[in-house]
Amino acid sequence: MNNNVRYLISNSIDVTDRVLARKHIEEQSILIQKQKEQLERNLKEQEEFFLNMSHELKTPLNVILCTLQLLELYSNLDLTGENKNKNFRYRQVMKQNCYRLLRLINNFIDMSKIDAGYLKLNLQNLNIVSIVENISLSVADYIESKNISLVFDTDFEEKIIACDADKIERIILNLLSNAIKFTNPGGEIMVTITKHQDNICISVKDNGIGIPKDKIDAIFQRFNQVDKSLNRNHEGSGIGLAIVKSLVEMHNGIIEVKSTLGLGSTFTVSLPYRLVSNENDVPIEFTSSDDLERIHMEFSDI
Ligand code: ADP
């Protein structure tokens, strides 16, 4: 021991608060940076949304306007033979484009209702097999007119589950409309229903263009389209599948997709077996009243 050292003066400061404060500032600035990035992403999405919506609203309106001008030209002519056919075709074009506008606006309203929690299911115990079969077969002629064959396949005639028939029809029509849109003439669409232990699976399979691997996760997100260019081959707003996903989830179900580029896609909706006990416990056969209108609307993009 060194006897010369008689005192040790220690001057220490507790810097814990300072370290904590610096850490807090660092964390805050990371958070602010993240919020800023999120805000920029939201703004970009909003810009893309308005661009998309404007394009989607403008295209059918332009078609209606041009067709109206043609109709005006023909209105002074004798409406027989070829002129009569043209007159009929022009009115069909206007009608289809009105349906497109209506579909877009309806989808838009429903999306907002889903967000706000206003869209409710009208659950009833119904035969899901006949709902899917009827709506599929009601569009068979249309699909065949596009030179695409439709196959409906199931091993059983009846399975009663709690579902909202309107919404199920909408889901199936939307998946069918996409399958038609992205399948070339000569192709095939197959609707299959299978029973599993806890759920029933409805799949819509096509042998169309397929979806690239890196795009597949995004297709259920709003306004997501594999081809986003404004001069793309297929019309659509990119909100159909987002609404379908929400409607399936409202039924406590899930929707999945498997796809191979160039070979086709399969969308599978799985719905759980469950029943509701709100109406005399008697299963009802669902008959839709306005199928035709609904089909015109859902298929107006094709
Ligand atoms: P859209 O109205 O543009 O069809 P959807 O939300 O229904 O919007 O679909 C989003 C995108 O997913 C489509 O634009 C398309 O790129 C892709 N898609 C959906 N279904 C199919 C399919 N059966 N085959 C290939 N691509 C598909």
PDB file of C-alpha atoms and ligand atoms in Angstrom, residues 103 174-175 178-179 181-182 206 209-211 219 221 224-227 235-242 265 267 301, ligand 1:
ATOM      1  CA  ARG A 103     -70.812  -1.002 -60.339  1.00  0.00           C
ATOM      2  CA  ASN A 174     -66.875 -11.310 -58.917  1.00  0.00           C
ATOM      3  CA  LEU A 175     -64.560 -14.333 -59.047  1.00  0.00           C
ATOM      4  CA  ASN A 178     -62.289 -11.978 -63.121  1.00  0.00           C
ATOM      5  CA  ALA A 179     -61.867 -15.523 -64.419  1.00  0.00           C
ATOM      6  CA  LYS A 181     -61.638 -11.293 -67.933  1.00  0.00           C
ATOM      7  CA  PHE A 182     -58.265 -13.000 -67.600  1.00  0.00           C
ATOM      8  CA  ASP A 206     -59.342 -20.790 -64.663  1.00  0.00           C
ATOM      9  CA  ILE A 209     -53.069 -15.659 -67.889  1.00  0.00           C
ATOM     10  CA  GLY A 210     -52.214 -16.308 -64.217  1.00  0.00           C
ATOM     11  CA  ILE A 211     -50.671 -13.875 -61.729  1.00  0.00           C
ATOM     12  CA  ILE A 219     -54.148  -8.534 -55.291  1.00  0.00           C
ATOM     13  CA  GLN A 221     -55.407  -4.969 -51.443  1.00  0.00           C
ATOM     14  CA  ASN A 224     -54.101  -3.302 -56.743  1.00  0.00           C
ATOM     15  CA  GLN A 225     -53.910  -4.540 -60.269  1.00  0.00           C
ATOM     16  CA  VAL A 226     -51.166  -6.577 -61.855  1.00  0.00           C
ATOM     17  CA  ASP A 227     -51.305  -4.255 -64.853  1.00  0.00           C
ATOM     18  CA  GLU A 235     -60.943  -2.728 -67.435  1.00  0.00           C
ATOM     19  CA  GLY A 236     -61.369  -2.699 -63.677  1.00  0.00           C
ATOM     20  CA  SER A 237     -60.840  -0.564 -60.649  1.00  0.00           C
ATOM     21  CA  GLY A 238     -58.906  -3.040 -58.508  1.00  0.00           C
ATOM     22  CA  ILE A 239     -61.411  -2.969 -55.643  1.00  0.00           C
ATOM     23  CA  GLY A 240     -63.426  -6.095 -56.500  1.00  0.00           C
ATOM     24  CA  LEU A 241     -61.187  -8.585 -54.702  1.00  0.00           C
ATOM     25  CA  ALA A 242     -60.755  -6.306 -51.665  1.00  0.00           C
ATOM     26  CA  SER A 265     -55.426 -19.161 -61.169  1.00  0.00           C
ATOM     27  CA  PHE A 267     -59.448 -18.735 -55.945  1.00  0.00           C
ATOM     28  CA  ASP A 301     -66.073  -4.604 -67.122  1.00  0.00           C
TER      29      ASP A 301
HETATM   30  P1  ADP B   1     -60.296  -5.485 -61.110  1.00  0.00           P
HETATM   31  O1  ADP B   1     -61.583  -4.738 -61.041  1.00  0.00           O
HETATM   32  O2  ADP B   1     -59.135  -4.664 -61.586  1.00  0.00           O
HETATM   33  O3  ADP B   1     -60.411  -6.811 -61.793  1.00  0.00           O
HETATM   34  P2  ADP B   1     -59.948  -6.991 -58.673  1.00  0.00           P
HETATM   35  O4  ADP B   1     -59.759  -6.499 -57.294  1.00  0.00           O
HETATM   36  O5  ADP B   1     -61.119  -7.861 -58.954  1.00  0.00           O
HETATM   37  O6  ADP B   1     -59.940  -5.714 -59.585  1.00  0.00           O
HETATM   38  O7  ADP B   1     -58.643  -7.778 -59.108  1.00  0.00           O
HETATM   39  C1  ADP B   1     -57.371  -7.201 -58.845  1.00  0.00           C
HETATM   40  C2  ADP B   1     -56.347  -7.718 -59.824  1.00  0.00           C
HETATM   41  O8  ADP B   1     -56.053  -9.105 -59.562  1.00  0.00           O
HETATM   42  C3  ADP B   1     -56.768  -7.680 -61.285  1.00  0.00           C
HETATM   43  O9  ADP B   1     -56.598  -6.401 -61.849  1.00  0.00           O
HETATM   44  C4  ADP B   1     -55.834  -8.723 -61.890  1.00  0.00           C
HETATM   45  O10 ADP B   1     -54.564  -8.147 -62.129  1.00  0.00           O
HETATM   46  C5  ADP B   1     -55.689  -9.757 -60.769  1.00  0.00           C
HETATM   47  N1  ADP B   1     -56.619 -10.904 -60.968  1.00  0.00           N
HETATM   48  C6  ADP B   1     -57.779 -11.123 -60.322  1.00  0.00           C
HETATM   49  N2  ADP B   1     -58.346 -12.286 -60.718  1.00  0.00           N
HETATM   50  C7  ADP B   1     -57.522 -12.815 -61.648  1.00  0.00           C
HETATM   51  C8  ADP B   1     -57.542 -14.014 -62.444  1.00  0.00           C
HETATM   52  N3  ADP B   1     -58.533 -14.900 -62.350  1.00  0.00           N
HETATM   53  N4  ADP B   1     -56.504 -14.222 -63.296  1.00  0.00           N
HETATM   54  C9  ADP B   1     -55.480 -13.331 -63.374  1.00  0.00           C
HETATM   55  N5  ADP B   1     -55.396 -12.194 -62.656  1.00  0.00           N
HETATM   56  C10 ADP B   1     -56.394 -11.941 -61.806  1.00  0.00           C
END
